[in-house]
Short mmCIF file of C-alpha atoms and ligand atoms in Angstrom, two decimals:
data_model
loop_
_atom_site.label_atom_id
_atom_site.label_comp_id
_atom_site.label_asym_id
_atom_site.label_seq_id
_atom_site.Cartn_x
_atom_site.Cartn_y
_atom_site.Cartn_z
CA MET A 186 4.24 23.76 -34.25
CA PRO A 187 4.62 20.87 -37.15
CA GLN A 188 1.60 19.80 -38.99
CA ILE A 189 0.59 16.49 -37.02
CA PRO A 190 -0.60 14.12 -39.32
CA SER A 191 -3.47 12.17 -38.15
CA LEU A 192 -3.64 8.29 -39.15
CA PRO A 193 -6.47 6.21 -39.53
CA GLY A 194 -7.87 4.22 -36.46
CA ARG A 195 -6.24 4.37 -33.46
CA GLY A 196 -2.79 3.77 -31.53
CA LEU A 197 -2.74 0.96 -29.20
CA PRO A 198 -1.99 2.16 -25.01
CA ILE A 199 1.57 3.52 -24.80
CA GLN A 200 3.36 1.48 -22.31
CA VAL A 201 6.64 2.89 -21.18
CA HIS A 202 9.48 1.77 -18.67
CA ASP A 203 9.35 3.33 -15.31
CA SER A 204 12.87 4.12 -13.63
CA THR A 205 10.95 3.71 -10.51
CA THR A 206 9.95 0.23 -10.78
CA GLY A 207 12.06 -1.03 -13.90
CA GLU A 208 8.60 -2.15 -15.14
CA LEU A 209 6.20 -1.46 -18.09
CA VAL A 210 3.84 1.15 -17.42
CA VAL A 211 0.72 2.58 -19.12
CA ALA A 212 1.00 6.04 -17.69
CA ALA A 213 -1.54 7.80 -18.85
CA GLU A 214 -5.17 6.00 -18.02
CA GLY A 215 -7.48 8.98 -18.80
CA ASP A 216 -8.01 11.03 -21.54
CA THR A 217 -5.44 13.20 -20.61
CA ALA A 218 -1.58 12.84 -21.12
CA THR A 219 0.38 14.96 -18.65
CA MET A 220 4.05 15.02 -19.03
CA TYR A 221 7.17 17.43 -17.76
CA VAL A 222 10.43 17.24 -19.70
CA CYS A 223 13.16 18.75 -18.19
CA GLY A 224 14.65 21.65 -20.09
CA ILE A 225 18.19 23.02 -20.87
CA THR A 226 20.44 24.73 -19.39
CA PRO A 227 21.28 27.65 -22.00
CA TYR A 228 24.99 27.15 -22.75
CA ASP A 229 26.31 24.43 -25.81
CA ALA A 230 22.96 23.94 -27.09
CA THR A 231 21.35 21.34 -28.96
CA HIS A 232 23.94 18.67 -28.69
CA ILE A 233 22.97 15.05 -30.30
CA GLY A 234 22.61 13.90 -26.69
CA HIS A 235 19.72 16.34 -25.92
CA ALA A 236 18.18 16.12 -29.50
CA ALA A 237 18.41 12.33 -28.68
CA THR A 238 16.18 12.80 -25.23
CA TYR A 239 13.34 15.85 -27.07
CA VAL A 240 12.60 13.61 -29.90
CA GLY A 241 12.24 10.64 -27.44
CA PHE A 242 9.97 12.26 -25.58
CA ASP A 243 8.45 13.68 -28.77
CA LEU A 244 7.96 10.56 -29.82
CA LEU A 245 5.67 9.70 -26.71
CA ASN A 246 3.68 13.22 -27.25
CA ARG A 247 2.68 11.46 -30.74
CA ALA A 248 2.18 7.99 -29.66
CA TRP A 249 0.00 9.00 -26.93
CA ARG A 250 -1.83 11.78 -29.11
CA ASP A 251 -2.58 8.75 -32.18
CA ALA A 252 -4.02 6.59 -28.85
CA GLY A 253 -6.71 9.60 -28.20
CA HIS A 254 -5.38 11.53 -25.55
CA THR A 255 -5.51 15.25 -25.23
CA VAL A 256 -1.56 15.87 -24.16
CA THR A 257 -0.10 18.51 -22.12
CA HIS A 258 3.30 19.05 -22.27
CA ALA A 259 5.53 21.27 -19.89
CA SER A 260 9.15 22.32 -19.82
CA ASN A 261 10.98 24.62 -18.73
CA VAL A 262 14.83 26.95 -19.39
CA THR A 263 17.08 26.74 -16.39
CA ASP A 264 18.08 30.36 -17.19
CA VAL A 265 19.81 30.82 -14.54
CA ASP A 266 21.94 28.48 -12.29
CA ASP A 267 25.63 28.10 -11.55
CA PRO A 268 26.70 26.01 -15.25
CA LEU A 269 25.50 29.02 -17.06
CA LEU A 270 26.91 31.65 -14.74
CA GLU A 271 30.12 30.27 -14.88
CA ARG A 272 30.01 29.85 -18.75
CA ALA A 273 29.37 33.34 -18.99
CA THR A 274 32.04 34.15 -16.57
CA ALA A 275 34.25 31.91 -18.34
CA THR A 276 33.84 33.10 -21.81
CA GLY A 277 33.78 36.95 -21.19
CA VAL A 278 29.68 37.17 -21.88
CA ASP A 279 26.38 38.73 -20.48
CA TRP A 280 25.22 35.24 -18.96
CA TRP A 281 21.75 37.04 -19.80
CA ASP A 282 23.26 37.45 -23.10
CA LEU A 283 23.98 33.53 -23.72
CA ALA A 284 20.81 32.19 -21.94
CA VAL A 285 18.60 34.38 -24.71
CA GLU A 286 20.67 33.44 -27.82
CA GLN A 287 21.10 29.72 -26.75
CA THR A 288 17.01 28.85 -25.37
CA ALA A 289 16.09 30.08 -29.13
CA LEU A 290 18.76 28.37 -30.28
CA LEU A 291 17.52 25.22 -29.15
CA ALA A 292 14.02 26.76 -30.26
CA GLU A 293 15.19 26.40 -33.96
CA ASP A 294 17.38 23.32 -33.78
CA MET A 295 13.67 21.25 -31.88
CA THR A 296 12.23 23.19 -35.05
CA ALA A 297 13.74 21.28 -37.58
CA LEU A 298 14.09 18.58 -36.06
CA GLY A 299 9.95 18.30 -35.94
CA VAL A 300 9.44 18.70 -32.22
CA VAL A 301 5.79 19.47 -31.39
CA PRO A 302 6.55 22.32 -28.50
CA PRO A 303 5.47 21.98 -24.88
CA ASP A 304 2.30 23.84 -23.84
CA VAL A 305 3.86 25.08 -21.07
CA TYR A 306 7.13 26.74 -21.09
CA ARG A 307 8.59 28.61 -19.01
CA GLY A 308 12.06 30.28 -18.00
CA ALA A 309 13.38 29.56 -14.39
CA VAL A 310 13.46 33.59 -14.17
CA GLU A 311 9.87 34.21 -15.17
CA ALA A 312 8.82 31.61 -12.44
CA ILE A 313 10.56 33.40 -9.60
CA PRO A 314 7.72 34.90 -7.94
CA ASP A 315 5.76 31.29 -7.70
CA VAL A 316 9.19 29.70 -6.58
CA VAL A 317 9.11 31.94 -3.33
CA GLN A 318 5.82 31.78 -2.60
CA ALA A 319 6.70 28.41 -2.60
CA VAL A 320 9.33 28.38 -0.56
CA GLU A 321 7.98 30.34 2.00
CA ALA A 322 4.69 28.22 2.28
CA LEU A 323 7.35 24.93 2.94
CA ILE A 324 9.29 27.58 5.88
CA GLU A 325 5.56 28.21 6.94
CA ASP A 326 5.05 24.18 6.92
CA GLY A 327 8.37 23.66 8.53
CA PHE A 328 9.47 22.03 5.55
CA ALA A 329 12.30 24.18 4.98
CA TYR A 330 15.00 26.23 7.35
CA ARG A 331 17.54 29.20 6.68
CA VAL A 332 21.40 28.18 6.83
CA PRO A 333 23.77 31.16 7.57
CA VAL A 334 25.57 32.80 4.30
CA GLU A 335 29.22 34.17 4.54
CA PRO A 336 30.37 37.20 5.09
CA GLY A 337 30.02 39.95 2.24
CA ALA A 338 26.54 37.76 1.26
CA GLY A 339 23.11 38.38 1.66
CA GLY A 340 22.82 42.24 0.34
CA ASP A 341 21.59 44.12 3.15
CA ALA A 342 19.45 40.90 5.37
CA PRO A 343 22.28 38.66 5.86
CA GLU A 344 20.57 37.49 8.85
CA LEU A 345 17.60 35.59 6.42
CA GLY A 346 20.26 32.92 5.03
CA ASP A 347 19.62 30.69 2.05
CA VAL A 348 16.63 28.30 2.54
CA TYR A 349 17.12 24.67 2.01
CA ALA A 350 14.50 21.70 2.11
CA ASP A 351 14.28 19.64 4.94
CA LEU A 352 14.53 16.16 3.50
CA SER A 353 13.47 14.10 7.08
CA ALA A 354 9.76 15.84 6.27
CA ASP A 355 8.85 13.69 3.63
CA ALA A 356 9.14 10.01 4.73
CA ARG A 357 9.17 8.88 1.14
CA PHE A 358 12.12 10.52 -0.14
CA GLY A 359 14.34 8.16 -1.70
CA ALA A 360 11.03 6.23 -3.24
CA VAL A 361 12.11 7.35 -6.80
CA SER A 362 15.39 6.60 -7.36
CA ARG A 363 15.46 3.42 -4.60
CA LEU A 364 19.75 4.68 -4.49
CA SER A 365 21.74 3.90 -1.54
CA ARG A 366 22.09 6.42 1.00
CA ASP A 367 25.94 6.60 -0.06
CA ASP A 368 25.16 6.09 -3.61
CA MET A 369 23.04 9.56 -2.77
CA VAL A 370 25.71 11.60 -1.37
CA ARG A 371 28.09 10.83 -4.37
CA LEU A 372 25.43 11.70 -7.31
CA PHE A 373 24.57 14.44 -5.17
CA GLY A 374 27.74 15.70 -5.32
CA GLU A 375 28.55 14.96 -8.70
CA ARG A 376 25.45 15.87 -10.27
CA GLY A 377 25.55 20.09 -8.88
CA GLY A 378 24.75 19.47 -4.87
CA ASP A 379 26.61 20.54 -2.13
CA PRO A 380 26.57 17.67 0.50
CA GLU A 381 29.77 20.01 2.29
CA ARG A 382 28.03 22.85 3.00
CA ASP A 383 27.95 23.89 6.47
CA GLY A 384 24.93 24.04 8.85
CA LYS A 385 22.55 21.89 6.80
CA LYS A 386 20.69 19.30 9.14
CA ASP A 387 21.53 16.53 6.52
CA PRO A 388 23.79 16.62 3.72
CA LEU A 389 21.96 15.81 0.82
CA ASP A 390 19.24 18.76 1.76
CA PRO A 391 19.04 20.23 -1.59
CA LEU A 392 19.11 24.31 -1.73
CA LEU A 393 15.97 26.26 -2.73
CA TRP A 394 16.26 29.77 -2.28
CA ARG A 395 20.17 31.11 -2.74
CA ARG A 396 20.79 34.49 -1.14
CA GLU A 397 22.29 36.78 -3.27
CA ARG A 398 26.12 37.29 -3.78
CA VAL A 399 28.18 39.18 -5.17
CA GLY A 400 28.64 39.65 -8.95
CA GLU A 401 25.71 36.91 -9.30
CA PRO A 402 22.32 38.35 -10.34
CA SER A 403 19.48 38.47 -7.83
CA TRP A 404 15.67 39.12 -7.51
CA ASP A 405 13.30 40.49 -4.82
CA GLY A 406 12.58 37.24 -2.41
CA ALA A 407 10.10 38.98 -0.42
CA SER A 408 10.11 37.59 2.86
CA LEU A 409 13.56 35.18 1.63
CA GLY A 410 15.49 38.48 0.68
CA THR A 411 16.93 38.60 -1.83
CA GLY A 412 18.70 35.44 -4.56
CA ARG A 413 17.90 33.18 -6.71
CA PRO A 414 16.42 30.00 -6.94
CA GLY A 415 17.95 26.43 -6.80
CA TRP A 416 17.26 24.19 -9.50
CA HIS A 417 14.59 21.92 -8.17
CA ILE A 418 11.87 23.59 -6.89
CA GLU A 419 12.22 25.39 -10.26
CA CYS A 420 10.95 22.19 -12.29
CA ALA A 421 8.97 21.54 -8.73
CA VAL A 422 6.85 24.98 -9.53
CA ILE A 423 6.54 24.60 -12.88
CA ALA A 424 5.00 21.28 -13.26
CA ARG A 425 3.07 21.61 -10.54
CA ASP A 426 1.36 25.13 -11.97
CA GLY A 427 1.51 23.88 -15.46
CA LEU A 428 0.19 20.33 -14.96
CA GLY A 429 -1.35 19.72 -11.44
CA LEU A 430 -0.72 17.57 -9.33
CA PRO A 431 -0.15 14.33 -9.34
CA PHE A 432 0.38 14.45 -13.58
CA ASP A 433 1.75 11.19 -15.38
CA ILE A 434 5.10 11.41 -16.58
CA GLN A 435 8.10 13.21 -15.58
CA GLY A 436 11.11 13.14 -17.81
CA GLY A 437 14.70 13.69 -19.30
CA GLY A 438 18.06 12.41 -19.79
CA ALA A 439 18.93 9.42 -17.40
CA ASP A 440 21.56 11.85 -15.43
CA LEU A 441 18.75 13.38 -14.07
CA LEU A 442 17.08 10.66 -11.85
CA PHE A 443 18.93 11.88 -8.79
CA PRO A 444 18.91 13.77 -7.64
CA HIS A 445 16.61 16.34 -9.93
CA HIS A 446 13.67 14.10 -10.03
CA GLU A 447 14.58 12.22 -6.78
CA MET A 448 14.21 15.81 -5.25
CA SER A 449 11.91 18.03 -7.41
CA THR A 450 8.71 14.89 -6.31
CA SER A 451 10.09 15.40 -3.27
CA HIS A 452 8.99 19.34 -3.00
CA ASP A 453 5.78 18.49 -5.42
CA ARG A 454 4.63 15.94 -2.31
CA LEU A 455 5.29 18.34 -0.01
CA LEU A 456 3.90 21.03 -1.50
CA ASP A 457 1.14 19.20 -1.96
CA HIS A 458 1.19 17.15 0.76
CA GLY A 459 0.37 14.50 -1.59
CA PHE A 460 1.87 13.27 -4.73
CA GLY A 461 4.01 14.83 -7.74
CA ALA A 462 5.04 12.81 -10.66
CA ARG A 463 3.19 9.35 -10.80
CA ASN A 464 5.70 7.79 -13.44
CA HIS A 465 9.36 8.91 -14.18
CA VAL A 466 10.84 8.11 -17.56
CA HIS A 467 14.46 8.54 -18.92
CA ALA A 468 16.23 8.52 -22.01
CA GLY A 469 19.91 6.90 -22.47
CA LEU A 470 23.02 8.90 -22.30
CA VAL A 471 24.52 9.75 -25.35
CA ALA A 472 28.44 9.07 -25.82
CA TYR A 473 30.65 10.49 -28.18
CA GLN A 474 34.32 9.54 -28.62
CA GLY A 475 34.26 7.19 -25.55
CA GLU A 476 32.91 9.35 -23.00
CA LYS A 477 29.06 10.44 -21.82
CA MET A 478 28.66 13.96 -24.48
CA SER A 479 28.03 16.71 -22.28
CA LYS A 480 28.70 20.26 -22.28
CA SER A 481 30.91 20.04 -19.30
CA ARG A 482 33.70 17.66 -21.06
CA GLY A 483 32.71 19.50 -24.03
CA ASN A 484 32.91 16.38 -26.45
CA LEU A 485 30.23 17.51 -28.07
CA VAL A 486 28.45 17.32 -32.10
CA PHE A 487 26.02 20.21 -32.29
CA VAL A 488 22.67 20.13 -34.24
CA SER A 489 23.26 23.72 -36.04
CA ALA A 490 26.55 22.65 -36.84
CA LEU A 491 24.82 19.56 -38.76
CA ARG A 492 22.01 21.65 -40.15
CA ALA A 493 24.62 24.31 -41.12
CA THR A 494 26.01 21.43 -43.96
CA GLY A 495 22.93 21.33 -45.53
CA VAL A 496 21.42 17.95 -44.06
CA ASP A 497 18.16 17.65 -43.81
CA PRO A 498 16.82 17.34 -40.44
CA MET A 499 14.49 14.83 -40.76
CA ALA A 500 18.01 12.25 -41.66
CA ILE A 501 18.64 13.76 -38.51
CA ARG A 502 15.69 12.45 -36.51
CA LEU A 503 15.83 9.59 -38.51
CA ALA A 504 19.46 8.27 -36.83
CA LEU A 505 18.28 9.62 -33.67
CA LEU A 506 15.21 7.05 -33.94
CA ALA A 507 17.45 4.28 -34.80
CA HIS A 508 18.64 4.20 -31.35
CA HIS A 509 15.95 2.75 -28.87
CA TYR A 510 15.43 5.59 -26.43
CA ARG A 511 16.34 3.97 -23.14
CA SER A 512 19.84 2.66 -24.74
CA GLU A 513 23.01 3.75 -23.89
CA TRP A 514 24.75 4.49 -27.58
CA GLU A 515 27.90 6.42 -29.02
CA TRP A 516 27.20 8.71 -31.69
CA THR A 517 30.04 7.83 -34.94
CA ASP A 518 30.65 9.18 -38.13
CA ALA A 519 27.63 6.17 -39.54
CA ASP A 520 25.07 7.39 -37.80
CA LEU A 521 24.12 10.37 -39.89
CA PRO A 522 24.93 8.72 -43.54
CA ALA A 523 22.99 5.60 -42.35
CA GLY A 524 19.97 8.84 -41.70
CA VAL A 525 20.66 9.78 -45.09
CA GLU A 526 20.17 6.62 -46.78
CA ARG A 527 17.16 5.78 -44.88
CA LEU A 528 15.42 9.26 -45.60
CA GLU A 529 16.07 8.98 -49.81
CA ARG A 530 14.87 5.57 -49.66
CA TRP A 531 11.56 5.96 -47.93
CA ARG A 532 10.99 9.23 -50.28
CA SER A 533 11.35 7.31 -53.25
CA ALA A 534 9.26 4.36 -52.17
CA VAL A 535 6.04 7.12 -51.70
CA SER A 536 6.99 8.93 -54.49
CA GLY A 537 4.94 6.87 -56.69
CA ASN A 538 1.79 6.61 -56.89
CA GLY A 539 -0.60 3.78 -55.40
CA GLY A 540 1.17 1.26 -53.79
CA PRO A 541 0.82 -2.08 -51.46
CA ASP A 542 -1.64 -1.03 -48.74
CA ALA A 543 -0.30 0.23 -45.67
CA ASP A 544 -2.83 -1.20 -42.64
CA ALA A 545 -0.78 -4.04 -42.08
CA THR A 546 2.46 -1.29 -41.76
CA LEU A 547 0.82 0.81 -39.72
CA ALA A 548 -0.61 -1.67 -37.13
CA ALA A 549 3.09 -3.17 -36.69
CA VAL A 550 4.23 0.43 -36.28
CA ARG A 551 2.24 1.13 -33.76
CA GLU A 552 2.73 -2.32 -31.92
CA ALA A 553 6.20 -1.23 -31.89
CA LEU A 554 5.75 1.86 -30.67
CA ALA A 555 3.19 0.53 -27.79
CA ASN A 556 6.23 -1.83 -26.48
CA ASP A 557 8.22 1.65 -25.02
CA LEU A 558 8.44 3.10 -28.25
CA ASP A 559 10.50 0.59 -30.03
CA ALA A 560 11.28 3.10 -32.48
CA PRO A 561 14.03 1.06 -34.31
CA THR A 562 11.07 -1.63 -34.96
CA ALA A 563 9.08 0.66 -36.05
CA LEU A 564 11.65 2.16 -38.45
N1 5CA B 653 18.27 22.23 -17.16
C1 5CA B 653 18.35 20.98 -16.49
C2 5CA B 653 17.25 20.20 -16.30
S1 5CA B 653 15.98 21.17 -15.38
C3 5CA B 653 19.49 20.00 -17.69
O1 5CA B 653 19.90 19.11 -17.44
N2 5CA B 653 19.45 20.46 -18.34
S2 5CA B 653 20.74 20.21 -19.63
O2 5CA B 653 21.15 21.28 -20.35
O3 5CA B 653 22.01 19.63 -18.90
O4 5CA B 653 20.48 19.29 -20.37
C4 5CA B 653 19.02 18.79 -21.07
C5 5CA B 653 18.38 17.88 -21.19
O5 5CA B 653 19.12 17.00 -22.38
C6 5CA B 653 18.44 16.83 -19.65
O6 5CA B 653 17.49 15.80 -20.16
C7 5CA B 653 19.46 16.13 -19.85
O7 5CA B 653 18.98 14.69 -19.39
C8 5CA B 653 19.32 15.64 -21.56
N3 5CA B 653 20.51 15.15 -21.49
C9 5CA B 653 21.60 15.95 -21.02
N4 5CA B 653 23.04 15.29 -22.09
C10 5CA B 653 22.70 13.87 -22.42
C11 5CA B 653 23.12 13.28 -23.45
N5 5CA B 653 24.36 13.20 -23.75
N6 5CA B 653 22.27 12.42 -24.04
C12 5CA B 653 21.33 11.91 -24.00
N7 5CA B 653 20.69 13.35 -22.85
C13 5CA B 653 21.68 13.91 -22.48
ZN1 ZN B 654 14.27 19.91 -14.53
#
């Protein structure tokens, strides 16, 4: 936990861009403010894209505190999912060792960058009993159904099948991203979904519980049978249990708007017979060498590698904050030296005694941050 300085006076109400309406909203209206920020899938952490997203939401956390809110910030670690298992198999390491090592590295990097840690922080694996109960409740209510598994799957109770959410039960499905049906089907296939799976009622119906498969880890699923959780229900349950429903903001990188946040909000709506997240906020994706920085493409710049060169992590933080959280930008060789130069200039400026009155600067910084966290202007 970094030391959080308190400043004289109070910040303005913070407006942020809601991805659903495209409009600025004051997402937290009461004394408290709640946000769920999707955490990493722990392989190949922490690249500059992850760091930009987490520093962006850290700015929201700090701006909210400065505006007088008591903040509760919840997050997860997707410590069992297809991409993690695939990477472990491809590199010949134990999937759990990989997850533990990369989760620890994220914590080290976030600490170095001064990111205030989440108040509620849970792994997919530790949330399994709660996910199982939630999926059982969805089946009970008629909001989820079983799909037969292929021969050899499902351990000693193959007849139980995998479980999928029935999106037709949620009249408001689609209200978060407001995408066309064609776009939804395309993105679902590109981002971890299985539109081609036989036996589903709708190609978009998302997996809630995947039965045991040979060579994959599985856990006791009570009436669901042995297996592991789907991705969206993991975040829906951790957010619900950590923050209560509804909560103020669901956040992450822009790649999570659909299907992940559309689906997890839908799950929370059905679980609560009401609401999920009130607002959705997304950080722009950072590119490198002309393409989105991503684990699957491998065009990565690691925070830990930059730290290993001896650079002050606060220079990395400044390099990230020089870009507006919503902009899509490309990390280049010029970013880090600019952060280093700014840090040196600031440190030398404040190293003497005295100086001009800071009131006008503080007011201007608060005004910039209240306007959709405009960090470049604030810097
Ligand atoms: N575990 C899931 C979320 S539940 C996941 O998306 N993990 S991740 O490791 O792929 O990404 C972690 C966070 O970093 C997500 O919020 C994601 O949107 C964000 N992110 C990933 N790549 C980039 C990028 N190039 N630029 C900005 N943010 C990114
Ligand atoms: Zn998530």
